[in-house]
Amino acid sequence: MTRLTELSLRNNPLGWTEASNAILQNLRRLEVLNLNYCPLGPQVRLADLNSLRMLFLRATGIETLPAWNWRRSDLIRLDVRDNRISELSLEELDGIERSLGSTRLHLLLSGNPLTAQAMASIRLFLEGRTRPRLGVGQNRPALEAGPDSTPWLAGLDREQVEARDRLWQDLRACTGSTDFFQMLSDLTHSADFSNNHETLVRRVWAMIDAASASTELRLQLFDVAAHPQTCGDGLALVFGDMEVRVRVFSIMSSTPQAAQPLELFKMTRSLDRLDQVEKIALREIALRQHQGDRVDEAEVRLAYRVGLQARLDLPGQAQTMLFSNIAKVTDADLQDAHSEIITRESTQAFFESLIAREFWMSYLEARYASDFDVVKRPFSERLSVLDELPANQQSDQQYLDRIALISSEREQALNEFAIRLSMQIADAVNMAPQ
């Protein structure tokens, strides 16, 4: 029990007491605590755990953020949506800013009756700060009890419509599906729904098929929809994150454990390559427009993706184009793009972009947890020494400055270690028979 890393008590009518805190403090390796929809009440006090990475307190009845030792906190996600929190001070926000995990922390606040003063504090705090990501509010219409699959059925014959609608309704009936279908409903108002409708429809049904085929994956997707990591970053990124989860699940469930790092690296690399192809295509479009040429932007972007799909093993791209002559992208253009992308993969910038992807960094931290603990240990020891210094040996500002320095050095050390791991995995992939 003391080695437990994840604990979910969601949707239980439990009462939280000091005995609960005592049990919690014994779980020194606990990283994920899910108390969503538990009626904890306004005055609950949770014991803070330095090991905790994710804390879910959605719709628990709390009226304030949990009291937390932010300077020692490694939280990267705190979900307090749909509660009764009305006040949020600059002091609280400053404390969060100084947490060890602040560069990756997602604080989800929507659905709380925040006062005008609290909103003003948030706006003031965000000016000039981009580190903590705050999801404050989403004024979207509530999803009706019976969501409509019609927007995703265009172009299908009657038999296909009946089969798809039946699959939709069966998944909709599963416990915890509300946020998932809210996300699909929101997607019908996205730019992709208007401009890339056929592709988006195919992607949506691929996800529904995958979720319907596996209970474990279905629960993961419902959880991502309920706790999006991209507060304010856009619906497309939330959906894209869910697609990544589908691919990761496929690799983890079908690949021997020893080969998983290599396969996940190749998947991560393919996503980075796709991003680079898009950047090169947009750069070419901008150049032509600057020269006064007429450009079909969609065709140019598609020409690069289709032309490089096989050579770069790009994910999920169309294999052919109807009007390739319109794009005016030559074989030489494609070869130059290929060379640029492959050359970049031996640079520091490439590996920095890999560890910036949440799922890759999270995988490394989980797979090589004991190694990461070794990297973290000296910084924890420095923090302990700092906490034990008498008050007359350092001012409050000196204390805060030293905490900030330790936090910055810790983050740099963790990133450098993650990059070294990624380089080792990249070498193994490159040496493996293709």
XYZ file of C-alpha atoms in Angstrom:
434
model
C 0.000 0.000 0.000
C 2.807 2.441 0.833
C 4.189 1.990 -2.712
C 0.910 3.104 -4.298
C 1.424 5.741 -7.011
C -2.189 6.378 -8.114
C -5.365 6.538 -6.008
C -8.832 7.259 -7.386
C -11.791 7.670 -5.024
C -13.905 9.703 -7.428
C -17.672 9.860 -7.048
C -17.708 8.391 -3.526
C -19.784 9.806 -0.628
C -16.781 9.880 1.662
C -15.992 12.269 4.484
C -12.426 13.567 4.756
C -10.932 13.543 8.257
C -7.556 13.836 9.946
C -7.387 10.040 9.785
C -7.676 10.332 6.004
C -4.761 12.768 6.033
C -2.694 10.379 8.137
C -3.260 7.589 5.610
C -2.421 9.983 2.773
C 0.870 11.018 4.370
C 1.947 7.383 4.543
C 1.628 7.111 0.751
C 4.997 8.712 0.100
C 5.136 7.625 -3.555
C 1.632 8.762 -4.422
C 1.651 10.838 -7.629
C -2.032 10.953 -8.647
C -4.970 11.562 -6.282
C -8.463 11.742 -7.790
C -11.247 12.952 -5.468
C -13.512 14.345 -8.192
C -17.213 14.488 -7.282
C -16.589 13.499 -3.663
C -18.592 15.773 -1.298
C -15.588 16.935 0.724
C -17.248 20.191 1.777
C -15.965 23.758 2.133
C -13.671 23.340 5.162
C -11.749 20.215 4.152
C -7.995 20.254 4.760
C -5.831 17.989 2.655
C -2.354 16.959 3.722
C 0.100 18.225 1.145
C 2.389 15.610 -0.367
C 5.598 16.639 -2.108
C 5.393 13.529 -4.306
C 1.964 14.407 -5.729
C 1.944 15.326 -9.430
C -1.794 15.471 -10.158
C -4.623 16.418 -7.788
C -8.258 16.283 -8.924
C -10.843 18.087 -6.770
C -13.594 18.815 -9.296
C -17.080 19.399 -7.838
C -16.063 18.604 -4.263
C -17.682 21.666 -2.651
C -14.433 23.400 -1.668
C -14.473 27.184 -1.272
C -10.728 27.888 -1.448
C -7.664 26.448 -3.131
C -6.142 23.715 -0.968
C -3.499 24.984 1.448
C -0.290 23.718 -0.082
C 3.440 24.016 0.429
C 3.971 25.304 -3.082
C 7.710 25.836 -2.637
C 8.129 22.083 -2.224
C 5.333 21.093 -4.623
C 5.852 19.058 -7.776
C 2.224 19.381 -8.946
C 1.754 19.667 -12.696
C -2.060 19.539 -12.666
C -4.580 20.853 -10.151
C -8.240 20.546 -11.133
C -10.626 22.541 -8.926
C -13.382 23.128 -11.487
C -17.065 23.412 -10.623
C -16.550 24.365 -6.971
C -17.422 27.400 -4.823
C -14.109 29.247 -5.039
C -14.796 32.977 -5.247
C -11.576 34.582 -3.998
C -8.079 34.170 -5.363
C -5.350 36.554 -4.258
C -2.118 37.617 -5.888
C -0.307 36.073 -2.911
C -1.811 32.664 -3.706
C -0.919 33.019 -7.371
C 2.623 34.085 -6.502
C 2.950 30.983 -4.336
C 1.913 28.801 -7.261
C 4.407 30.609 -9.489
C 7.222 29.571 -7.146
C 6.309 25.881 -7.117
C 8.844 23.363 -8.412
C 6.471 22.266 -11.184
C 5.259 25.737 -12.161
C 6.594 25.594 -15.723
C 4.278 22.664 -16.447
C 1.466 23.362 -13.989
C -2.085 23.446 -15.323
C -4.565 25.014 -12.907
C -8.184 24.397 -13.940
C -10.591 26.900 -12.374
C -13.605 27.111 -14.660
C -17.052 26.710 -13.122
C -16.197 28.703 -9.981
C -18.005 31.947 -8.979
C -14.825 34.038 -9.077
C -15.367 37.639 -8.024
C -14.405 40.599 -10.188
C -11.480 41.208 -7.825
C -10.291 37.609 -8.212
C -10.504 37.883 -12.003
C -8.573 41.149 -11.815
C -5.879 39.414 -9.743
C -5.623 36.675 -12.369
C -5.336 39.181 -15.209
C -2.681 41.148 -13.328
C -0.796 37.965 -12.535
C -0.806 36.779 -16.146
C 0.645 40.026 -17.473
C 4.220 39.204 -18.361
C 3.940 35.643 -17.048
C 3.495 32.622 -19.291
C 4.507 29.806 -16.940
C 1.443 28.530 -15.064
C -1.430 27.757 -17.425
C -4.749 28.823 -15.943
C -8.089 27.609 -17.295
C -10.520 30.126 -15.838
C -13.738 29.849 -17.761
C -15.363 28.467 -20.863
C -18.745 30.006 -21.633
C -20.070 27.190 -23.766
C -23.634 25.914 -23.939
C -24.382 22.868 -21.827
C -24.618 19.594 -23.677
C -28.110 18.194 -24.031
C -28.944 14.778 -22.629
C -28.992 13.186 -26.079
C -26.076 14.571 -28.189
C -26.659 14.437 -31.914
C -24.371 12.378 -34.150
C -25.827 13.977 -37.311
C -22.910 16.411 -37.950
C -20.573 13.417 -38.200
C -22.739 11.298 -40.525
C -22.785 13.378 -43.716
C -22.104 11.407 -46.904
C -22.853 7.969 -45.463
C -25.519 5.615 -46.802
C -28.447 4.489 -44.653
C -26.803 1.270 -43.455
C -23.585 3.101 -42.493
C -25.592 5.801 -40.701
C -27.450 3.216 -38.626
C -24.242 1.387 -37.671
C -22.397 4.602 -36.801
C -25.280 6.063 -34.828
C -25.611 2.826 -32.852
C -21.890 2.971 -32.017
C -22.280 6.622 -30.993
C -25.221 5.913 -28.697
C -23.526 2.887 -27.093
C -20.444 4.958 -26.257
C -22.609 7.850 -25.072
C -24.293 5.488 -22.594
C -20.961 4.658 -20.913
C -20.323 6.183 -17.496
C -18.176 9.329 -17.632
C -18.812 10.141 -21.303
C -20.286 13.639 -20.804
C -17.084 15.681 -21.249
C -15.984 13.534 -24.182
C -19.193 14.234 -26.073
C -19.101 17.890 -25.030
C -15.720 18.047 -26.747
C -17.154 16.478 -29.919
C -20.045 18.939 -29.796
C -17.588 21.842 -29.471
C -15.616 20.529 -32.447
C -18.571 21.234 -34.753
C -17.835 24.953 -34.230
C -14.129 24.632 -35.027
C -12.276 25.838 -38.105
C -11.370 22.246 -38.983
C -15.048 21.288 -39.079
C -15.633 23.992 -41.699
C -12.405 23.809 -43.675
C -11.270 20.179 -43.330
C -14.588 18.494 -42.687
C -13.961 15.129 -44.356
C -10.611 14.638 -42.611
C -11.985 15.650 -39.221
C -14.957 13.291 -39.569
C -12.575 10.418 -40.324
C -10.448 11.309 -37.265
C -13.487 11.502 -34.977
C -14.827 8.113 -36.008
C -11.358 6.542 -35.705
C -11.293 7.748 -32.108
C -14.818 6.519 -31.395
C -13.929 3.106 -32.871
C -10.837 2.898 -30.669
C -12.715 4.007 -27.535
C -15.473 1.484 -28.209
C -12.994 -1.374 -28.610
C -11.124 -0.955 -25.319
C -12.447 -0.130 -21.871
C -9.001 0.958 -20.656
C -8.495 3.358 -23.550
C -12.066 4.623 -23.253
C -11.457 5.587 -19.627
C -8.226 7.346 -20.602
C -9.976 9.393 -23.302
C -12.860 10.293 -21.007
C -10.285 11.412 -18.434
C -8.429 13.627 -20.945
C -11.710 15.206 -22.016
C -12.621 15.831 -18.375
C -9.165 17.197 -17.462
C -7.770 18.866 -20.604
C -4.089 19.758 -20.310
C -4.396 22.640 -22.758
C -6.263 25.275 -20.755
C -6.945 28.007 -23.268
C -4.626 26.488 -25.879
C -7.542 25.515 -28.103
C -9.919 22.670 -28.801
C -7.762 21.344 -31.651
C -4.915 20.710 -29.210
C -7.214 18.887 -26.777
C -8.445 16.633 -29.576
C -4.890 16.197 -30.852
C -3.755 15.165 -27.373
C -6.490 12.530 -27.319
C -5.338 11.189 -30.693
C -1.830 10.882 -29.284
C -3.280 8.887 -26.360
C -4.866 6.493 -28.858
C -1.526 5.942 -30.584
C 0.384 5.596 -27.311
C -2.164 3.054 -26.062
C -1.816 1.078 -29.279
C 1.972 0.954 -28.873
C 1.895 0.147 -25.161
C -0.663 -2.642 -25.588
C 0.898 -4.306 -28.631
C 4.664 -3.814 -28.177
C 7.034 -5.808 -25.921
C 8.116 -3.695 -22.959
C 11.762 -3.562 -24.014
C 10.823 -2.103 -27.408
C 8.317 0.464 -26.117
C 10.801 3.354 -25.689
C 11.950 2.946 -29.285
C 8.440 2.772 -30.722
C 7.228 5.739 -28.667
C 10.299 7.718 -29.711
C 9.547 7.018 -33.381
C 5.976 8.170 -32.865
C 7.138 11.352 -31.108
C 9.676 12.003 -33.850
C 7.014 11.578 -36.536
C 4.840 14.216 -34.832
C 7.799 16.601 -34.671
C 8.540 15.940 -38.345
C 4.942 16.740 -39.240
C 5.269 20.063 -37.406
C 8.457 20.841 -39.311
C 6.853 19.968 -42.669
C 4.048 22.394 -41.862
C 6.532 25.148 -40.956
C 8.427 24.655 -44.230
C 5.202 24.720 -46.252
C 4.038 27.912 -44.540
C 7.451 29.485 -45.130
C 7.186 28.648 -48.845
C 3.667 30.091 -48.997
C 4.811 33.326 -47.343
C 7.734 33.632 -49.778
C 5.494 33.211 -52.832
C 2.984 35.708 -51.493
C 5.795 38.205 -50.842
C 6.839 37.779 -54.481
C 3.287 38.533 -55.601
C 2.410 34.996 -56.756
C -1.053 33.509 -56.435
C -0.908 30.592 -54.008
C -3.365 27.826 -53.181
C -2.281 27.436 -49.566
C -4.126 24.165 -48.958
C -2.572 22.531 -52.022
C 0.961 23.617 -51.106
C 0.615 22.300 -47.552
C -0.854 19.028 -48.849
C 1.881 18.684 -51.486
C 4.589 18.802 -48.841
C 2.768 16.359 -46.569
C 1.988 13.836 -49.309
C 5.389 14.222 -50.956
C 7.252 13.571 -47.715
C 4.890 11.054 -46.132
C 6.821 7.915 -47.061
C 10.306 9.383 -46.698
C 9.640 10.798 -43.220
C 7.062 8.265 -42.020
C 4.564 11.034 -41.284
C 1.467 10.086 -39.279
C -1.924 9.703 -40.930
C -1.448 11.605 -44.165
C -3.373 11.181 -47.448
C -1.431 9.124 -49.982
C -2.387 10.988 -53.181
C -3.376 14.427 -54.467
C -5.971 15.287 -57.084
C -4.343 18.488 -58.364
C -0.631 18.230 -57.600
C 0.269 20.607 -60.472
C -1.533 23.470 -58.707
C 0.852 23.360 -55.755
C 4.029 23.768 -57.869
C 6.107 21.939 -55.277
C 9.019 20.226 -57.077
C 11.012 17.117 -56.205
C 13.926 19.429 -55.432
C 11.736 21.341 -52.955
C 10.811 18.087 -51.264
C 14.418 16.915 -51.115
C 15.528 20.223 -49.571
C 12.764 19.954 -46.972
C 13.706 16.344 -46.201
C 17.386 17.251 -45.741
C 16.531 20.193 -43.482
C 14.335 18.066 -41.226
C 16.771 15.145 -40.965
C 19.702 17.495 -40.256
C 17.712 19.160 -37.464
C 17.334 15.814 -35.693
C 20.965 15.897 -34.606
C 20.568 19.292 -32.938
C 19.828 20.363 -29.376
C 16.691 22.152 -30.610
C 15.200 18.848 -31.796
C 15.615 17.143 -28.438
C 14.340 20.209 -26.592
C 11.190 20.047 -28.717
C 10.765 16.354 -27.850
C 10.832 16.839 -24.075
C 8.479 19.823 -24.470
C 5.823 17.303 -25.537
C 3.939 16.450 -22.368
C 3.313 12.782 -23.157
C 6.980 12.069 -24.007
C 8.323 13.756 -20.881
C 5.668 12.019 -18.751
C 6.581 8.663 -20.285
C 10.276 9.156 -19.549
C 9.522 10.166 -15.949
C 7.362 7.068 -15.457
C 9.617 4.591 -17.264
C 12.830 5.830 -15.632
C 11.327 6.998 -12.318
C 14.198 5.792 -10.108
C 16.734 7.557 -12.336
C 14.779 10.793 -12.165
C 14.590 10.418 -8.369
C 18.397 10.405 -8.273
C 18.455 13.692 -10.203
C 15.845 15.257 -7.895
C 17.402 14.145 -4.605
C 20.163 16.770 -4.200
C 17.677 19.566 -4.828
C 15.301 18.153 -2.202
C 18.207 18.049 0.225
C 19.088 21.673 -0.538
C 15.477 22.678 0.087
C 15.494 20.861 3.428
C 18.665 22.660 4.501
C 17.139 25.965 3.464
C 13.981 25.303 5.474
C 16.018 24.529 8.591
C 17.992 27.789 8.565
C 17.056 30.106 11.463
C 14.965 33.121 10.467
C 17.746 35.510 11.545
C 20.112 34.038 8.942
C 18.037 34.979 5.912
C 15.360 37.487 5.052
C 12.060 36.472 3.469
C 13.252 37.803 0.122
C 16.549 35.899 0.359
C 14.585 32.740 1.148
C 12.310 33.227 -1.865
C 15.254 34.022 -4.148
C 17.080 30.861 -3.045
C 13.930 28.775 -3.577
C 13.603 30.207 -7.088
C 17.268 29.433 -7.844
C 16.966 25.829 -6.621
C 13.743 25.381 -8.617
C 15.368 26.737 -11.786
C 18.472 24.576 -11.402
C 16.308 21.525 -10.674
C 14.246 22.042 -13.802
C 17.376 22.479 -15.896
C 18.892 19.281 -14.474
C 15.707 17.289 -15.146
C 15.491 18.609 -18.708
C 19.150 17.827 -19.370
C 18.683 14.302 -18.058
C 15.548 13.820 -20.186
C 17.465 15.011 -23.250
C 20.310 12.550 -22.539
C 17.773 9.724 -22.250
C 16.109 10.821 -25.495
C 19.481 10.895 -27.258
C 20.259 7.364 -26.074
C 16.891 6.138 -27.342
C 17.408 7.995 -30.637
C 20.776 6.255 -31.100
C 19.132 2.878 -30.481
C 16.422 3.666 -33.046
C 18.926 4.847 -35.645
C 21.109 1.746 -35.202
C 18.180 -0.674 -35.428
C 17.503 -2.385 -38.802
C 14.971 -0.375 -40.787
